[in-house]
Amino acid sequence: MHPTLLPRPFHHDGWVYEEKVDGYRMVVYKDEEGVRLVSRNGRDHSRRFPELVKALGGLKPKSFMLDGEVAVFDKGLISRFEWLRSQPKDEPATRPVYIAFDILELAGRDLRDRPLRERRRSRSRCARWCSTQPRRR
């Protein structure tokens, strides 16, 4: 699913929206073989983000599949796509973080046919196991 730009946030029953994050879209696979970060075009980026592989590998479930974005944030917690390629020396940024938008599989159970609300609850439970989530002040 690709994001759609709108002029302002809205609220309609049955609709959800999330903040746009500028980064690399990645699916995270965790299974008995380890953790892999795979881009939309099927390229494995696990070696590029070893800290994320380690953090995601430390999560409790033995297996999961997450859909999300790898991003870097500035002091104001604005995602900076260009900093994923080369971080400027004059402005500090976060380390790369993984923002999970959706959970597609958890502990061997395929969740793709489950309602979004149920998947979001499962994703939230999974996110609680990770202590490194950026927070906007």
Short mmCIF file of N, CA and C in Angstrom, two decimals:
data_model
loop_
_atom_site.label_atom_id
_atom_site.label_comp_id
_atom_site.label_asym_id
_atom_site.label_seq_id
_atom_site.Cartn_x
_atom_site.Cartn_y
_atom_site.Cartn_z
N MET A 1 0.84 -1.17 0.00
CA MET A 1 0.00 0.00 0.00
C MET A 1 0.89 1.24 0.00
N HIS A 2 0.62 2.19 -0.87
CA HIS A 2 1.39 3.42 -0.94
C HIS A 2 0.62 4.55 -0.25
N PRO A 3 1.33 5.46 0.40
CA PRO A 3 0.65 6.58 1.07
C PRO A 3 0.05 7.54 0.06
N THR A 4 -1.00 8.22 0.50
CA THR A 4 -1.65 9.23 -0.32
C THR A 4 -1.55 10.57 0.39
N LEU A 5 -1.01 11.57 -0.27
CA LEU A 5 -0.85 12.89 0.32
C LEU A 5 -2.19 13.63 0.31
N LEU A 6 -2.55 14.15 1.48
CA LEU A 6 -3.76 14.95 1.62
C LEU A 6 -3.38 16.30 2.21
N PRO A 7 -4.22 17.33 2.02
CA PRO A 7 -3.87 18.67 2.51
C PRO A 7 -3.87 18.76 4.04
N ARG A 8 -4.66 17.92 4.72
CA ARG A 8 -4.71 17.98 6.19
C ARG A 8 -5.23 16.64 6.72
N PRO A 9 -4.94 16.36 7.98
CA PRO A 9 -5.47 15.13 8.58
C PRO A 9 -7.00 15.15 8.62
N PHE A 10 -7.60 13.99 8.64
CA PHE A 10 -9.05 13.90 8.68
C PHE A 10 -9.44 12.75 9.62
N HIS A 11 -10.71 12.70 9.93
CA HIS A 11 -11.23 11.57 10.69
C HIS A 11 -12.58 11.17 10.10
N HIS A 12 -12.65 9.95 9.62
CA HIS A 12 -13.89 9.35 9.15
C HIS A 12 -13.96 7.96 9.77
N ASP A 13 -15.14 7.58 10.23
CA ASP A 13 -15.28 6.24 10.79
C ASP A 13 -14.80 5.20 9.79
N GLY A 14 -13.99 4.28 10.29
CA GLY A 14 -13.48 3.21 9.44
C GLY A 14 -12.21 3.55 8.68
N TRP A 15 -11.74 4.79 8.76
CA TRP A 15 -10.52 5.20 8.08
C TRP A 15 -9.39 5.38 9.09
N VAL A 16 -8.17 5.10 8.67
CA VAL A 16 -7.00 5.36 9.50
C VAL A 16 -5.96 6.06 8.64
N TYR A 17 -5.12 6.84 9.29
CA TYR A 17 -3.99 7.43 8.59
C TYR A 17 -2.80 7.45 9.53
N GLU A 18 -1.62 7.49 8.95
CA GLU A 18 -0.39 7.53 9.72
C GLU A 18 0.50 8.62 9.15
N GLU A 19 1.39 9.12 9.98
CA GLU A 19 2.34 10.13 9.53
C GLU A 19 3.26 9.53 8.47
N LYS A 20 3.56 10.33 7.47
CA LYS A 20 4.48 9.90 6.41
C LYS A 20 5.90 9.90 6.95
N VAL A 21 6.60 8.79 6.75
CA VAL A 21 7.99 8.66 7.15
C VAL A 21 8.81 8.51 5.88
N ASP A 22 9.85 9.34 5.72
CA ASP A 22 10.71 9.26 4.55
C ASP A 22 11.90 8.37 4.87
N GLY A 23 11.89 7.19 4.29
CA GLY A 23 12.97 6.25 4.52
C GLY A 23 12.94 5.15 3.48
N TYR A 24 13.49 4.02 3.83
CA TYR A 24 13.48 2.85 2.96
C TYR A 24 12.39 1.90 3.42
N ARG A 25 11.44 1.58 2.54
CA ARG A 25 10.39 0.62 2.86
C ARG A 25 11.02 -0.76 2.93
N MET A 26 10.77 -1.47 4.04
CA MET A 26 11.38 -2.78 4.24
C MET A 26 10.38 -3.73 4.89
N VAL A 27 10.46 -4.98 4.50
CA VAL A 27 9.77 -6.04 5.22
C VAL A 27 10.82 -6.73 6.06
N VAL A 28 10.52 -6.94 7.33
CA VAL A 28 11.42 -7.64 8.24
C VAL A 28 10.89 -9.05 8.41
N TYR A 29 11.77 -10.02 8.18
CA TYR A 29 11.45 -11.43 8.40
C TYR A 29 12.31 -11.91 9.56
N LYS A 30 11.68 -12.49 10.56
CA LYS A 30 12.42 -13.17 11.62
C LYS A 30 11.92 -14.60 11.65
N ASP A 31 12.87 -15.55 11.58
CA ASP A 31 12.54 -16.96 11.66
C ASP A 31 13.74 -17.70 12.22
N GLU A 32 13.74 -19.02 12.11
CA GLU A 32 14.83 -19.82 12.67
C GLU A 32 16.18 -19.51 12.02
N GLU A 33 16.16 -18.91 10.84
CA GLU A 33 17.41 -18.55 10.15
C GLU A 33 17.95 -17.19 10.59
N GLY A 34 17.17 -16.42 11.33
CA GLY A 34 17.62 -15.11 11.77
C GLY A 34 16.67 -14.01 11.32
N VAL A 35 17.22 -12.79 11.19
CA VAL A 35 16.44 -11.61 10.80
C VAL A 35 16.97 -11.11 9.46
N ARG A 36 16.03 -10.77 8.59
CA ARG A 36 16.38 -10.20 7.29
C ARG A 36 15.53 -8.96 7.05
N LEU A 37 16.16 -7.90 6.55
CA LEU A 37 15.47 -6.68 6.13
C LEU A 37 15.49 -6.67 4.61
N VAL A 38 14.33 -6.73 3.99
CA VAL A 38 14.23 -6.88 2.54
C VAL A 38 13.42 -5.73 1.96
N SER A 39 13.98 -5.09 0.92
CA SER A 39 13.32 -3.95 0.27
C SER A 39 12.21 -4.43 -0.66
N ARG A 40 11.44 -3.47 -1.17
CA ARG A 40 10.34 -3.79 -2.10
C ARG A 40 10.80 -4.54 -3.33
N ASN A 41 12.02 -4.25 -3.77
CA ASN A 41 12.52 -4.92 -4.97
C ASN A 41 13.23 -6.23 -4.66
N GLY A 42 13.12 -6.69 -3.40
CA GLY A 42 13.65 -7.99 -3.03
C GLY A 42 15.11 -8.02 -2.60
N ARG A 43 15.75 -6.85 -2.47
CA ARG A 43 17.15 -6.80 -2.04
C ARG A 43 17.26 -6.91 -0.53
N ASP A 44 18.20 -7.72 -0.07
CA ASP A 44 18.44 -7.91 1.36
C ASP A 44 19.37 -6.81 1.85
N HIS A 45 18.91 -6.02 2.83
CA HIS A 45 19.67 -4.91 3.37
C HIS A 45 20.12 -5.17 4.81
N SER A 46 20.13 -6.43 5.22
CA SER A 46 20.47 -6.78 6.59
C SER A 46 21.87 -6.33 6.98
N ARG A 47 22.84 -6.50 6.10
CA ARG A 47 24.22 -6.10 6.40
C ARG A 47 24.36 -4.60 6.55
N ARG A 48 23.50 -3.87 5.89
CA ARG A 48 23.56 -2.41 5.93
C ARG A 48 23.09 -1.85 7.28
N PHE A 49 22.20 -2.60 7.97
CA PHE A 49 21.63 -2.14 9.23
C PHE A 49 21.81 -3.18 10.33
N PRO A 50 23.06 -3.48 10.71
CA PRO A 50 23.29 -4.55 11.71
C PRO A 50 22.68 -4.26 13.07
N GLU A 51 22.59 -2.98 13.47
CA GLU A 51 21.98 -2.65 14.76
C GLU A 51 20.49 -3.00 14.77
N LEU A 52 19.82 -2.77 13.65
CA LEU A 52 18.40 -3.12 13.56
C LEU A 52 18.21 -4.63 13.57
N VAL A 53 19.07 -5.34 12.85
CA VAL A 53 19.00 -6.80 12.83
C VAL A 53 19.15 -7.34 14.25
N LYS A 54 20.10 -6.80 14.98
CA LYS A 54 20.33 -7.26 16.36
C LYS A 54 19.12 -6.94 17.25
N ALA A 55 18.61 -5.71 17.17
CA ALA A 55 17.47 -5.31 18.00
C ALA A 55 16.22 -6.14 17.67
N LEU A 56 15.94 -6.30 16.39
CA LEU A 56 14.76 -7.06 15.98
C LEU A 56 14.92 -8.54 16.32
N GLY A 57 16.14 -9.03 16.24
CA GLY A 57 16.40 -10.42 16.60
C GLY A 57 16.19 -10.69 18.07
N GLY A 58 16.30 -9.65 18.90
CA GLY A 58 16.11 -9.80 20.33
C GLY A 58 14.66 -9.77 20.78
N LEU A 59 13.74 -9.50 19.86
CA LEU A 59 12.33 -9.50 20.23
C LEU A 59 11.87 -10.92 20.55
N LYS A 60 10.91 -11.04 21.46
CA LYS A 60 10.49 -12.34 21.98
C LYS A 60 9.93 -13.34 20.97
N PRO A 61 9.08 -12.93 20.04
CA PRO A 61 8.51 -13.96 19.16
C PRO A 61 9.60 -14.68 18.37
N LYS A 62 9.43 -15.96 18.18
CA LYS A 62 10.40 -16.73 17.41
C LYS A 62 10.32 -16.41 15.93
N SER A 63 9.14 -15.98 15.49
CA SER A 63 9.00 -15.60 14.08
C SER A 63 7.98 -14.49 13.94
N PHE A 64 8.24 -13.61 12.98
CA PHE A 64 7.29 -12.57 12.61
C PHE A 64 7.69 -12.00 11.27
N MET A 65 6.74 -11.29 10.65
CA MET A 65 6.99 -10.55 9.41
C MET A 65 6.33 -9.19 9.59
N LEU A 66 7.14 -8.14 9.52
CA LEU A 66 6.67 -6.77 9.68
C LEU A 66 6.83 -5.99 8.39
N ASP A 67 5.90 -5.11 8.12
CA ASP A 67 6.00 -4.19 6.99
C ASP A 67 6.22 -2.80 7.58
N GLY A 68 7.28 -2.12 7.14
CA GLY A 68 7.56 -0.81 7.71
C GLY A 68 8.62 -0.05 6.95
N GLU A 69 9.27 0.85 7.66
CA GLU A 69 10.22 1.77 7.04
C GLU A 69 11.45 1.92 7.94
N VAL A 70 12.62 1.90 7.33
CA VAL A 70 13.86 2.25 8.04
C VAL A 70 14.05 3.74 7.82
N ALA A 71 14.25 4.48 8.92
CA ALA A 71 14.36 5.94 8.81
C ALA A 71 15.39 6.47 9.79
N VAL A 72 15.83 7.70 9.52
CA VAL A 72 16.72 8.45 10.41
C VAL A 72 16.00 9.77 10.69
N PHE A 73 16.07 10.23 11.94
CA PHE A 73 15.35 11.44 12.35
C PHE A 73 16.31 12.51 12.84
N ASP A 74 15.89 13.78 12.63
CA ASP A 74 16.67 14.89 13.16
C ASP A 74 16.23 15.17 14.60
N LYS A 75 16.75 16.24 15.19
CA LYS A 75 16.42 16.58 16.59
C LYS A 75 14.93 16.78 16.81
N GLY A 76 14.23 17.27 15.82
CA GLY A 76 12.79 17.49 15.93
C GLY A 76 11.96 16.28 15.57
N LEU A 77 12.64 15.14 15.39
CA LEU A 77 12.01 13.87 15.01
C LEU A 77 11.28 13.97 13.67
N ILE A 78 11.91 14.70 12.74
CA ILE A 78 11.47 14.74 11.35
C ILE A 78 12.36 13.75 10.60
N SER A 79 11.74 12.83 9.85
CA SER A 79 12.55 11.85 9.12
C SER A 79 13.30 12.54 7.99
N ARG A 80 14.55 12.12 7.81
CA ARG A 80 15.45 12.71 6.81
C ARG A 80 15.99 11.61 5.90
N PHE A 81 15.33 11.42 4.77
CA PHE A 81 15.70 10.36 3.84
C PHE A 81 17.17 10.46 3.42
N GLU A 82 17.61 11.69 3.11
CA GLU A 82 18.97 11.87 2.62
C GLU A 82 20.03 11.44 3.64
N TRP A 83 19.68 11.45 4.92
CA TRP A 83 20.64 11.07 5.96
C TRP A 83 20.87 9.56 5.99
N LEU A 84 20.00 8.79 5.36
CA LEU A 84 20.24 7.34 5.28
C LEU A 84 21.43 7.04 4.37
N ARG A 85 21.68 7.95 3.44
CA ARG A 85 22.80 7.76 2.51
C ARG A 85 24.09 8.36 3.05
N SER A 86 24.01 9.55 3.63
CA SER A 86 25.19 10.18 4.21
C SER A 86 24.74 11.19 5.25
N GLN A 87 25.01 10.89 6.50
CA GLN A 87 24.59 11.76 7.60
C GLN A 87 25.49 12.99 7.65
N PRO A 88 24.90 14.19 7.67
CA PRO A 88 25.72 15.40 7.76
C PRO A 88 26.41 15.48 9.12
N LYS A 89 27.62 16.03 9.12
CA LYS A 89 28.40 16.10 10.36
C LYS A 89 27.93 17.22 11.29
N ASP A 90 27.30 18.24 10.74
CA ASP A 90 26.92 19.39 11.57
C ASP A 90 25.56 19.25 12.25
N GLU A 91 24.74 18.26 11.90
CA GLU A 91 23.44 18.08 12.55
C GLU A 91 23.31 16.66 13.07
N PRO A 92 23.14 16.49 14.38
CA PRO A 92 22.99 15.14 14.90
C PRO A 92 21.67 14.52 14.47
N ALA A 93 21.67 13.22 14.34
CA ALA A 93 20.47 12.47 13.97
C ALA A 93 20.39 11.21 14.80
N THR A 94 19.23 10.60 14.81
CA THR A 94 19.10 9.31 15.47
C THR A 94 19.85 8.26 14.66
N ARG A 95 20.10 7.16 15.26
CA ARG A 95 20.56 6.01 14.49
C ARG A 95 19.38 5.55 13.64
N PRO A 96 19.61 4.72 12.63
CA PRO A 96 18.47 4.20 11.88
C PRO A 96 17.51 3.45 12.82
N VAL A 97 16.22 3.69 12.62
CA VAL A 97 15.18 3.01 13.39
C VAL A 97 14.22 2.34 12.42
N TYR A 98 13.54 1.32 12.90
CA TYR A 98 12.54 0.64 12.08
C TYR A 98 11.16 1.01 12.61
N ILE A 99 10.32 1.57 11.75
CA ILE A 99 8.96 1.94 12.09
C ILE A 99 8.05 0.88 11.46
N ALA A 100 7.40 0.09 12.29
CA ALA A 100 6.52 -0.98 11.79
C ALA A 100 5.13 -0.42 11.54
N PHE A 101 4.66 -0.50 10.28
CA PHE A 101 3.32 -0.06 9.93
C PHE A 101 2.30 -1.18 10.10
N ASP A 102 2.74 -2.41 9.83
CA ASP A 102 1.81 -3.53 9.83
C ASP A 102 2.56 -4.80 10.21
N ILE A 103 1.85 -5.76 10.77
CA ILE A 103 2.43 -7.07 11.06
C ILE A 103 1.67 -8.08 10.21
N LEU A 104 2.41 -8.87 9.45
CA LEU A 104 1.81 -9.79 8.49
C LEU A 104 1.83 -11.24 8.97
N GLU A 105 2.74 -11.54 9.89
CA GLU A 105 2.85 -12.90 10.43
C GLU A 105 3.40 -12.79 11.84
N LEU A 106 2.89 -13.61 12.75
CA LEU A 106 3.37 -13.60 14.12
C LEU A 106 3.35 -15.03 14.65
N ALA A 107 4.53 -15.51 15.07
CA ALA A 107 4.69 -16.84 15.67
C ALA A 107 4.07 -17.93 14.81
N GLY A 108 4.32 -17.86 13.51
CA GLY A 108 3.84 -18.89 12.60
C GLY A 108 2.40 -18.70 12.13
N ARG A 109 1.73 -17.66 12.58
CA ARG A 109 0.33 -17.42 12.19
C ARG A 109 0.26 -16.30 11.16
N ASP A 110 -0.26 -16.61 9.98
CA ASP A 110 -0.43 -15.63 8.92
C ASP A 110 -1.57 -14.69 9.30
N LEU A 111 -1.28 -13.39 9.40
CA LEU A 111 -2.28 -12.41 9.81
C LEU A 111 -2.82 -11.58 8.65
N ARG A 112 -2.34 -11.84 7.45
CA ARG A 112 -2.71 -10.98 6.32
C ARG A 112 -4.21 -10.94 6.03
N ASP A 113 -4.93 -11.99 6.39
CA ASP A 113 -6.37 -11.99 6.14
C ASP A 113 -7.18 -11.49 7.34
N ARG A 114 -6.48 -11.10 8.39
CA ARG A 114 -7.14 -10.61 9.60
C ARG A 114 -7.48 -9.13 9.44
N PRO A 115 -8.49 -8.66 10.15
CA PRO A 115 -8.84 -7.23 10.07
C PRO A 115 -7.68 -6.34 10.54
N LEU A 116 -7.63 -5.14 10.00
CA LEU A 116 -6.57 -4.19 10.34
C LEU A 116 -6.50 -3.94 11.84
N ARG A 117 -7.63 -3.79 12.50
CA ARG A 117 -7.62 -3.54 13.96
C ARG A 117 -6.90 -4.65 14.70
N GLU A 118 -7.16 -5.88 14.32
CA GLU A 118 -6.50 -7.01 14.97
C GLU A 118 -5.00 -7.00 14.70
N ARG A 119 -4.62 -6.72 13.46
CA ARG A 119 -3.18 -6.65 13.13
C ARG A 119 -2.51 -5.52 13.88
N ARG A 120 -3.18 -4.39 14.03
CA ARG A 120 -2.60 -3.27 14.77
C ARG A 120 -2.39 -3.62 16.24
N ARG A 121 -3.31 -4.35 16.84
CA ARG A 121 -3.12 -4.80 18.23
C ARG A 121 -1.91 -5.72 18.31
N SER A 122 -1.79 -6.64 17.38
CA SER A 122 -0.63 -7.56 17.37
C SER A 122 0.66 -6.78 17.15
N ARG A 123 0.63 -5.80 16.27
CA ARG A 123 1.81 -4.98 16.01
C ARG A 123 2.19 -4.19 17.26
N SER A 124 1.21 -3.65 17.95
CA SER A 124 1.48 -2.90 19.18
C SER A 124 2.10 -3.79 20.25
N ARG A 125 1.61 -5.01 20.38
CA ARG A 125 2.22 -5.94 21.34
C ARG A 125 3.67 -6.21 20.96
N CYS A 126 3.93 -6.39 19.69
CA CYS A 126 5.29 -6.63 19.21
C CYS A 126 6.15 -5.41 19.46
N ALA A 127 5.63 -4.20 19.23
CA ALA A 127 6.41 -2.97 19.41
C ALA A 127 6.77 -2.74 20.87
N ARG A 128 5.92 -3.17 21.80
CA ARG A 128 6.23 -3.00 23.22
C ARG A 128 7.49 -3.74 23.62
N TRP A 129 7.85 -4.75 22.85
CA TRP A 129 9.05 -5.52 23.17
C TRP A 129 10.31 -4.78 22.75
N CYS A 130 10.16 -3.69 22.03
CA CYS A 130 11.31 -2.91 21.56
C CYS A 130 11.35 -1.59 22.31
N SER A 131 12.48 -1.27 22.91
CA SER A 131 12.56 -0.07 23.75
C SER A 131 13.07 1.15 23.00
N THR A 132 13.34 1.05 21.72
CA THR A 132 13.95 2.16 20.99
C THR A 132 13.00 2.74 19.96
N GLN A 133 11.88 3.27 20.39
CA GLN A 133 10.94 3.91 19.49
C GLN A 133 11.06 5.43 19.64
N PRO A 134 11.23 6.17 18.54
CA PRO A 134 11.30 7.63 18.68
C PRO A 134 9.97 8.20 19.13
N ARG A 135 10.02 9.21 19.95
CA ARG A 135 8.81 9.85 20.46
C ARG A 135 8.87 11.34 20.14
N ARG A 136 7.82 11.86 19.57
CA ARG A 136 7.73 13.29 19.30
C ARG A 136 7.30 13.99 20.57
N ARG A 137 7.94 15.11 20.87
CA ARG A 137 7.62 15.84 22.10
C ARG A 137 6.54 16.84 21.85
#
